[in-house]
Coordinates of C-alpha atoms and ligand atoms in Angstrom, one line a residue:
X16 CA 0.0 0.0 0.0
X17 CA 1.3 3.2 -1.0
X18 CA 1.1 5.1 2.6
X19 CA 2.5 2.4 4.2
X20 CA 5.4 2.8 1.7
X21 CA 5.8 6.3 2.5
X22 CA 5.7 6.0 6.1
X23 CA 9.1 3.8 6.0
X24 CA 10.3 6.1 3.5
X25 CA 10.0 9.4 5.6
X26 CA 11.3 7.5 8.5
X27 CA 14.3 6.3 6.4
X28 CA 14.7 10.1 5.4
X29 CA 15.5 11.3 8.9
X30 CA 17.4 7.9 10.2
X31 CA 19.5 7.1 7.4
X32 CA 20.3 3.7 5.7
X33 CA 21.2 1.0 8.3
X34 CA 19.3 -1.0 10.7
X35 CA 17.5 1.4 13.5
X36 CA 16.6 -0.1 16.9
X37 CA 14.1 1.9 19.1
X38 CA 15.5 3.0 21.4
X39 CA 19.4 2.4 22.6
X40 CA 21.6 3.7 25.7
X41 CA 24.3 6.0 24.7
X42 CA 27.2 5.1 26.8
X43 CA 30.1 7.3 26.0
X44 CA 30.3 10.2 28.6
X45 CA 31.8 9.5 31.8
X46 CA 30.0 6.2 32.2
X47 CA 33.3 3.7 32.3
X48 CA 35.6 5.9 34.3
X49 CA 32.5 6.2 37.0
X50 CA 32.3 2.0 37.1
X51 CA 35.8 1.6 37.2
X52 CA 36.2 3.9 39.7
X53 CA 33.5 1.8 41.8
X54 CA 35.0 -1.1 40.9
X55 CA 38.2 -0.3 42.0
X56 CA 36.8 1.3 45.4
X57 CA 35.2 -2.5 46.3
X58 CA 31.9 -0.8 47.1
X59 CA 29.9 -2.3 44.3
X60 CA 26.8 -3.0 46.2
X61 CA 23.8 -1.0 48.2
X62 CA 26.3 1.7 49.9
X63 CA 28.4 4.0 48.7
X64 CA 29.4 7.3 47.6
X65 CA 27.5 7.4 43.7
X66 CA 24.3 6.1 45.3
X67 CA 24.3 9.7 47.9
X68 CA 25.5 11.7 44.9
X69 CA 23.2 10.4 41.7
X70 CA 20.0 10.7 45.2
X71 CA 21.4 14.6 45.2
X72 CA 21.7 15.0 41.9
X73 CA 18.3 13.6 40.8
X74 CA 17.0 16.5 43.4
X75 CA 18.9 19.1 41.8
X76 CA 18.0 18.2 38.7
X77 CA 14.1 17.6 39.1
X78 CA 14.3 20.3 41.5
X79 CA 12.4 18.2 44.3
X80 CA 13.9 18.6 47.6
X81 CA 14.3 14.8 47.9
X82 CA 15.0 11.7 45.8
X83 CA 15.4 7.8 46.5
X84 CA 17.0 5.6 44.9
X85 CA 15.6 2.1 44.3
X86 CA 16.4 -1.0 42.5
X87 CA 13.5 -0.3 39.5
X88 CA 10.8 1.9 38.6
X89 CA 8.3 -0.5 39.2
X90 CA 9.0 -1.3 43.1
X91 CA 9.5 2.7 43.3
X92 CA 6.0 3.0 42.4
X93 CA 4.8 0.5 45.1
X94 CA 6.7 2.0 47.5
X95 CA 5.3 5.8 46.7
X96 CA 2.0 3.8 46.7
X97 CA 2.0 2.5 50.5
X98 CA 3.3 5.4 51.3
X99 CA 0.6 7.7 50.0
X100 CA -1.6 5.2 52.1
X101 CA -2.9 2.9 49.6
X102 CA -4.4 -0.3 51.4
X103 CA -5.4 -4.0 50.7
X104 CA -8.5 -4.1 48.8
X105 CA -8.4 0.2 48.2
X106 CA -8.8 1.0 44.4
X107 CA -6.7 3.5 42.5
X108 CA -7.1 5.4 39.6
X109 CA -4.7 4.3 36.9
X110 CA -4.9 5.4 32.9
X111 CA -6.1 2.6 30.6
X112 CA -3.4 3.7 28.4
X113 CA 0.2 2.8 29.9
X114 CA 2.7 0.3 30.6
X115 CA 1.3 -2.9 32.5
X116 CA 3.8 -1.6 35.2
X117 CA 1.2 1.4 36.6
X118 CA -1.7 -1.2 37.2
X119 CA 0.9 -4.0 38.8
X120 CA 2.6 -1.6 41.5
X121 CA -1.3 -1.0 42.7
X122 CA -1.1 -4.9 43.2
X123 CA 1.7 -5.4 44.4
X124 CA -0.1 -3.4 47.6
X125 CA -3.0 -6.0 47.2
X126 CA -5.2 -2.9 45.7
X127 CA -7.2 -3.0 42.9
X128 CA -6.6 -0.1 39.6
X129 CA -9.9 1.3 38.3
X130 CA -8.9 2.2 34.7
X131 CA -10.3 6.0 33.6
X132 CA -9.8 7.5 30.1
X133 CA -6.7 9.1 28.4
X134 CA -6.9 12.1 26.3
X135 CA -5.9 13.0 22.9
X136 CA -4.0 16.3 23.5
X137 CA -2.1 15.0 26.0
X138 CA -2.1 11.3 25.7
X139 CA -2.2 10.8 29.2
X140 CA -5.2 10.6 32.0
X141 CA -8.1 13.0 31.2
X142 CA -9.0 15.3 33.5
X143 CA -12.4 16.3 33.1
X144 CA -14.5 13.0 32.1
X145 CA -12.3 11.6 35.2
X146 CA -14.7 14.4 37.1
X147 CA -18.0 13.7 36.3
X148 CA -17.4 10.1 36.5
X149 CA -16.3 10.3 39.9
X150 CA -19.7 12.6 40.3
X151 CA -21.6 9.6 39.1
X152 CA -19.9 6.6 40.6
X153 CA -18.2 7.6 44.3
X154 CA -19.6 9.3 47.7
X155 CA -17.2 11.0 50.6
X156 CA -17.3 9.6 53.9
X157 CA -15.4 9.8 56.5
X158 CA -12.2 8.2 55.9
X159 CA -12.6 8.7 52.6
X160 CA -14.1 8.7 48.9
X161 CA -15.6 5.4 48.2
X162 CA -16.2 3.8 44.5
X163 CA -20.4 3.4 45.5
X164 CA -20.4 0.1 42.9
X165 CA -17.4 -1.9 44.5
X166 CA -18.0 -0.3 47.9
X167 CA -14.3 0.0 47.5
X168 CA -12.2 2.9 49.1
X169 CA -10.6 4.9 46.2
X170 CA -7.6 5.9 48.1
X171 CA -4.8 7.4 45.1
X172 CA -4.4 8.2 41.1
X173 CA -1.8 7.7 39.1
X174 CA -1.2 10.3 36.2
X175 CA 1.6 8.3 33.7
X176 CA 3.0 11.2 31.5
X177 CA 2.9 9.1 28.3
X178 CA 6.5 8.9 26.5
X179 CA 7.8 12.0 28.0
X180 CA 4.4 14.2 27.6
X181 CA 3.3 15.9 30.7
X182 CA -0.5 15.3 31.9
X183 CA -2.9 18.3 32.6
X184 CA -1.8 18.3 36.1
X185 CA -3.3 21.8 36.5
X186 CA -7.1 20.7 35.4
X187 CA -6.4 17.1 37.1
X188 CA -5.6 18.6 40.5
X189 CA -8.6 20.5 40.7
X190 CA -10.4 17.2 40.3
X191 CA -8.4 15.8 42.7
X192 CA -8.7 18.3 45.7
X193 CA -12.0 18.1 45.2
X194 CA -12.2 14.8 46.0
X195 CA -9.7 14.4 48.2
X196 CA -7.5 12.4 46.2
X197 CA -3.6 12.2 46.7
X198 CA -2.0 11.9 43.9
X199 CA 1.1 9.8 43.1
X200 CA 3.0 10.3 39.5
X201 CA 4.5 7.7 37.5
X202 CA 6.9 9.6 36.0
X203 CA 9.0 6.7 34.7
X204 CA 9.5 7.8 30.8
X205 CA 9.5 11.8 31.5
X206 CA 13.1 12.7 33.5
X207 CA 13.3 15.6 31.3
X208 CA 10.5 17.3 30.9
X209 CA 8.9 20.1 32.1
X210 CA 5.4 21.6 32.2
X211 CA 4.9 25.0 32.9
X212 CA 8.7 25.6 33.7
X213 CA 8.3 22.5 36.9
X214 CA 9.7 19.4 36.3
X215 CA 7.1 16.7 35.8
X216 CA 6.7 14.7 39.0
X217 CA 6.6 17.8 41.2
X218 CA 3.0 18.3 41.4
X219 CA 1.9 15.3 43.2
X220 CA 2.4 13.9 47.0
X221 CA 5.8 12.2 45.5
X222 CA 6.5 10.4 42.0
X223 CA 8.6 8.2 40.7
X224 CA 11.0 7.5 37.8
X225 CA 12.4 4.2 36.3
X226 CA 16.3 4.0 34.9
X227 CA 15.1 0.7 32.6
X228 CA 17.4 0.2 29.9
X229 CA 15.9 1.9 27.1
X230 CA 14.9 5.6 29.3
X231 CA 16.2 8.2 28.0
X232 CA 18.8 7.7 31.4
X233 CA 20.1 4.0 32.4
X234 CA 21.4 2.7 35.5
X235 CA 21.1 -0.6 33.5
X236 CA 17.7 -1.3 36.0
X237 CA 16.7 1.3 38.6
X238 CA 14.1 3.3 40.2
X239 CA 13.4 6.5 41.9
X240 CA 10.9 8.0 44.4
X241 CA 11.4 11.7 44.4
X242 CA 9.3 14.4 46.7
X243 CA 9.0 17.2 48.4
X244 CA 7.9 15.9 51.3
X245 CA 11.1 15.1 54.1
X246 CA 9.4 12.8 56.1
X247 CA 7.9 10.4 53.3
X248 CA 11.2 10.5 52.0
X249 CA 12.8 9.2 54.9
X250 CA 10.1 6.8 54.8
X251 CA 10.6 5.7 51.5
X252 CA 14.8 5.0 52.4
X253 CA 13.6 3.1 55.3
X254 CA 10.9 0.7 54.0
X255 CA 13.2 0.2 50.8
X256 CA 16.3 -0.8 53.0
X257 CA 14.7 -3.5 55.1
X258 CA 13.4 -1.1 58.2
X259 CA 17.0 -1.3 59.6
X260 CA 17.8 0.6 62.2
X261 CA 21.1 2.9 62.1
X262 CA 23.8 1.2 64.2
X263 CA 27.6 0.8 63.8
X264 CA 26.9 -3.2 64.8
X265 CA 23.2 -4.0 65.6
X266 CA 20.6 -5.9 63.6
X267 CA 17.3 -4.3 64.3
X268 CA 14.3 -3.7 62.1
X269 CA 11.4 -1.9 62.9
X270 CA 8.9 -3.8 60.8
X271 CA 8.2 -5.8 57.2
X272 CA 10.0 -4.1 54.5
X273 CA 11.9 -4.5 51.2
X274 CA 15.7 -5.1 49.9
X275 CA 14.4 -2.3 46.9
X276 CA 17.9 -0.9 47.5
X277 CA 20.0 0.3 43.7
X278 CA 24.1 -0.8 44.2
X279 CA 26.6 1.6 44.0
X280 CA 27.6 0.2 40.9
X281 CA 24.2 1.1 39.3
X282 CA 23.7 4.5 40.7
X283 CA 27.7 5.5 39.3
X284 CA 26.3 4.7 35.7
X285 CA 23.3 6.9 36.7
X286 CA 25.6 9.9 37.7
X287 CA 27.5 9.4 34.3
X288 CA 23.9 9.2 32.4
X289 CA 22.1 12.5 34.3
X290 CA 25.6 14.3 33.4
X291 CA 24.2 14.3 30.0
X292 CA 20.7 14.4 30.1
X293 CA 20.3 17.9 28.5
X294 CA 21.8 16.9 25.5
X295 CA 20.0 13.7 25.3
X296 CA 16.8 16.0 25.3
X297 CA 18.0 18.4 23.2
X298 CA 18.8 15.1 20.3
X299 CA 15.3 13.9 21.2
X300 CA 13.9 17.2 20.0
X301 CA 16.3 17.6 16.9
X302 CA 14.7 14.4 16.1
X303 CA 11.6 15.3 16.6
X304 CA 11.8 18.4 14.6
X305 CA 13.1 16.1 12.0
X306 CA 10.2 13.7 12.1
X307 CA 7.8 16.6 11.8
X308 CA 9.1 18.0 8.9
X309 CA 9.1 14.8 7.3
X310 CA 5.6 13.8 8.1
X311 CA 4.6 17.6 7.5
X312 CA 2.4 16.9 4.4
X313 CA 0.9 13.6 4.9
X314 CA -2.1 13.0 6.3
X315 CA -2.5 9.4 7.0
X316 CA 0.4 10.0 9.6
X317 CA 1.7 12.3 11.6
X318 CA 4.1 13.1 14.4
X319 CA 2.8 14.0 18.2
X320 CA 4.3 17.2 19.2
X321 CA 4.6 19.0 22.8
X322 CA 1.8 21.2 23.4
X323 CA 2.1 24.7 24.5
X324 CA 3.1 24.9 28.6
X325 CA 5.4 22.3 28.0
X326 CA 8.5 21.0 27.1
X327 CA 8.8 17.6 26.1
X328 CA 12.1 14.9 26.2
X329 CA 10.5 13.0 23.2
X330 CA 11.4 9.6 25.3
X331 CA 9.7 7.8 22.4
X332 CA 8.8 9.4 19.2
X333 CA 5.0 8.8 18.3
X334 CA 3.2 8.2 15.4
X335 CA -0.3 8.9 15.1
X336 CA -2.2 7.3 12.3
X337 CA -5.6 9.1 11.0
X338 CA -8.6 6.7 12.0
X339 CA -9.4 6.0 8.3
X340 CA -5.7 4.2 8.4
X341 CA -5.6 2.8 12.1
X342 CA -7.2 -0.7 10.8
X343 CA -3.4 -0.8 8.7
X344 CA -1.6 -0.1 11.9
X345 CA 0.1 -3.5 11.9
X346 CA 0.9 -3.5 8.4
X347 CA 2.8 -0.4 9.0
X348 CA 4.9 -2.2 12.1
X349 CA 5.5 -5.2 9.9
X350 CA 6.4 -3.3 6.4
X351 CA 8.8 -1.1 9.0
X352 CA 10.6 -4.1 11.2
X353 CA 11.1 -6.2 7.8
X354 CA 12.9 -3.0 6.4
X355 CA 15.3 -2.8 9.5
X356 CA 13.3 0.1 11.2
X357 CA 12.1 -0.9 14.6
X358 CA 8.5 0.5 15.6
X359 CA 6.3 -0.5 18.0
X360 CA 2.8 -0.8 18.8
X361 CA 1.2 1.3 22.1
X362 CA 0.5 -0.9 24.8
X363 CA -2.6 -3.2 24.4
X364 CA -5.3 -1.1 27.2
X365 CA -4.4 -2.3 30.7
X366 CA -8.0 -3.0 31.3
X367 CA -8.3 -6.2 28.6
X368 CA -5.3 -7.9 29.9
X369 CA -6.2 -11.4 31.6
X370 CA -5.4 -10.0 35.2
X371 CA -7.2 -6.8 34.8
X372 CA -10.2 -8.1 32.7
X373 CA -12.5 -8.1 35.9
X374 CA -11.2 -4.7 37.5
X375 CA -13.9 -1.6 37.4
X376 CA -13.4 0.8 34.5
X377 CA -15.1 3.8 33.5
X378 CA -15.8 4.3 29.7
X379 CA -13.1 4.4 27.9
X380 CA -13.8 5.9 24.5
X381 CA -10.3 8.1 23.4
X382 CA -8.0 5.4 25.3
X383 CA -9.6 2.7 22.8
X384 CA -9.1 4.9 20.1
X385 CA -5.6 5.9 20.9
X386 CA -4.4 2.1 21.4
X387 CA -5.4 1.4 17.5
X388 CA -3.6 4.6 16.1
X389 CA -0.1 5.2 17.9
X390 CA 3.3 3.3 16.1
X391 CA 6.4 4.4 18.1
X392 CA 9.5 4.8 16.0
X393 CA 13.1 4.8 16.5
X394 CA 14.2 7.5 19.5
X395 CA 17.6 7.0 20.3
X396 CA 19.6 10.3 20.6
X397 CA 22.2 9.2 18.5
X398 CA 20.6 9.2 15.4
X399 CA 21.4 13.0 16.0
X400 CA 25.3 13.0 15.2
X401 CA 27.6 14.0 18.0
X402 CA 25.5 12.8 20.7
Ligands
LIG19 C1 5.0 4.1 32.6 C2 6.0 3.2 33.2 N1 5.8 2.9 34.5 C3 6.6 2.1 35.2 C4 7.7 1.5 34.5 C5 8.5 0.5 35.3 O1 9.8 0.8 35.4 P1 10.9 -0.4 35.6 O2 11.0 -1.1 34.2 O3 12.1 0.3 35.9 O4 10.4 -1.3 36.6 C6 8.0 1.8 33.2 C7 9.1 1.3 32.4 O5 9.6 0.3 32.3 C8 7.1 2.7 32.5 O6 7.3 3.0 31.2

C-alpha cells in the first residue's frame, strides 16, 4: 500500500540507511571511568558514595527537595503507593493507556486499579471526564471517597506522563482536591520534561522514575521516588532498605520491609547518564523536529508534538495514524521491522489484559481509540550526530 510505503520512507529520510533499533543507551560520557572507579573502590553494592550523589543530583535536577534511589521503577512505584496510604483491597485510579507496570505496582499493595480514560491532547489521564465520572460513581465519607459500585475505598491516582508528555496536572488537580484524592505520578518515561517551567513529578504527593534500559537515562535497571515531602522521604529510604535501624553493629528492624535498595555500581552509571541528560533532550527534539518535517504533508500519519506549557524529552517518538488508516496499523509495524526500522505498537489497554479483565473501568472511549492509532518509531539520541 502506497502510505505504508511512504511512512518507511520518511522515516528512512530522517534515520538514514542502516538498521535502527528503538530506542538504545548512549554510553560514552563518563560512564566507564565512573564503574571503574567503583570497581576499583570495592563498594559495588547497596552503599556507597554514587548512590548519595546520583540521590542529590536527581534533586537538583528535578528540583524536588528529595530523591530515592531504588532497585526499578516499578518497586518505586509500590513503595510511593503505601506510602501515600494505599491499602489492601483500596482502588486507585490508573490510565487505561500505559505500561502494564502502573496497574501492577497497585497490586503489588493487594489494591485494585480502576482504569479511567486518556486524552488526545495529551495522551495521558483525562481530567475532566475523570470528574463527572467520579460525580456519578463515588460518595465522601469519612475516611474517605468510596467507588459506590465496588463499595471500595478509592484511596490514590496515578497520572503516567505518556513517552515523556506531561498530563494536565493543572485541570487534574482540581479534580483531585475536590475529592480528596492524593496523587502519586509515574513519571517513569519523563526525566526531562517540564510543564509550565516545573519538572514533571513535582506536582503530586511524591513520583517516581524508572532507569530501565531503554529511558532516555540508564542505571542498567533502577528506580526513583522523588518528593517534596522530608518525612515520606525518609520513609521511603527506610521501608526500601529493610526497616534497619542505624547502628555501627546491631541488627534491628522496625517492621516488614523491602531489599528495593540500587548498588553503587548502578547509581555510578546513573551519575554518568544525568551528566548528559540535557543533551540527550535536546537530540530527542532535533529528532523530533526532523520527524515533523518529514511527516509535515501527509495525512495518514503524523508526528505527536509537545503542546504549549510544556517541554517535552520526546522519550519515544510517536506516530499517530488518522482513524481511516488505524485498521493498517500492523501492516505499518510489519512493512517497517522487515525493512530494518524498529517501531512498535502502544500498549494493548491495561483493562483487557487477563489479570485486569475483571477490574472496574469507567468508559473508555479516546484510550480505545488511541491504542489502535499510535506506532512508536526509532528514539535514540544518537541518530542525531555528536551525541
Ligand atoms: C510508565 C511506566 N511505569 C513504570 C515503569 C516501570 O519501570 P521499571 O521497568 O524500571 O520497573 C515503566 C518502564 O519500564 C514505565 O514505562
Amino acid at each position: 500500500m502506497l502510505f505504508i510505503d511512504s511512512i518507511v520512507d520518511r522515516i528512512r529520510y530522517v534515520v538514514g540507511s542502516e538498521r535502527v533499533p528503538l530506542h538504545e543507551p548512549s554510553l560514552n560520557g563518563n560512564e566507564l571511568a565512573y564503574v571503574t572507579e567503583c570497581i576499583q573502590s570495592g563498594w559495588v553494592s547497596s552503599v556507597g558514595s554514587f548512590v548519595d550523589r546520583f540521590e542529590s543530583d536527581l534533586a537538583a535536577y528535578t528540583g524536588a527537595s528529595h530523591a530515592v534511589v531504588i532497585s526499578n521503577g516499578t518497586s518505586a512505584l509500590q513503595v510511593a503507593l503505601q506510602l501515600a496510604g494505599v491499602k489492601r483491597d483500596d482502588e486507585v485510579l490508573v490510565p487505561a493507556l500505559s505500561f502494564v507496570a502502573t496497574a501492577n505496582a497497585v497490586r503489588h499493595n493487594g489494591a485494585w486499579p480502576h482504569f479511567v480514560d486518556n486524552e488526545t491532547s495529551t495522551l495521558g489521564l483525562a481530567p475532566l471526564p475523570l470528574g463527572s465520572y467520579l460525580s456519578e460513581i463515588s460518595e465522601q465519607r469519612d475516611d474517605g471517597l468510596y467507588n459506590l459500585r465496588t463499595g471500595r475505598r478509592i484511596a490514590a491516582i496515578v497520572p503516567m506522563h505518556t513517552f515523556g508528555h506531561p498530563v494536565d496536572m493543572r485541570e487534574l488537580s482540581k479534580v483531585t482536591s475536590l475529592y480528596g484524592i492524593p496523587i502519586v505520578e509515574d513519571a517513569a518515561e519523563s526525566l526531562g520534561s517540564f510543564l509550565e517551567g516545573r519538572h514533571t513529578g513535582n506536582v503530586g504527593l511524591c513520583s517516581t522514575l524508572s532507569f530501565n534500559g531503554n529511558k532516555i537515562v540508564t542505571t542498567g535497571g533502577g528506580g526513583a521516588i522523588i518528593t517534596n515531602d522530608e518525612a515520606l522521604a525518609k520513609r521511603a529510604k527506610h521501608l526500601t532498605t529493610t526497616a534497619k535501624q542505624p547502628h555501627p553493629w546491631a541488627f534491628f528492624h522496625d517492621e516488614v520491609a523491602y531489599n528495593f535498595r540500587m548498588p553503587n555500581l548502578n547509581a555510578a552509571l546513573g551519575c554518568a547518564q544525568l551528566e548528559r541528560i540535557e543533551s540527550f533532550v535536546e537530540a530527542k527534539r532535533e529528532l523530533a523536529r526532523r520527524y515533523a518535517e518529514a511527516f509535515a504533508d501527509m495525512e495518514e500519519a503524523t508526528l505527536f508534538l509537545e503542546r504549549p506549557g510544556t517541554r517535552v524529552n520526546y522519550w519515544l517518538q510517536t506516530l499517530i495514524l488518522s482513524s481511516d488508516h488505524a485498521a493498517q496499523r500492523d501492516e505499518v509495524l510489519k512493512a517497517s521491522n522487515a525493512s530494518g526500522i524498529m517501531t512498535r505498537p502502544i500498549w494493548e489497554l491495561l483493562n483487557t489484559l487477563p489479570m485486569y479483565r475483571n477490574c472496574p473501568a469507567a468508559p473508555l472511549p479516546v484510550a480505545q481509540d488511541l491504542a489502535r492509532r499510535i506506532v512508536n518509531i526509532p528514539s535514540s539520541p544518537q541518530l542525531i550526530k555528536g551525541i
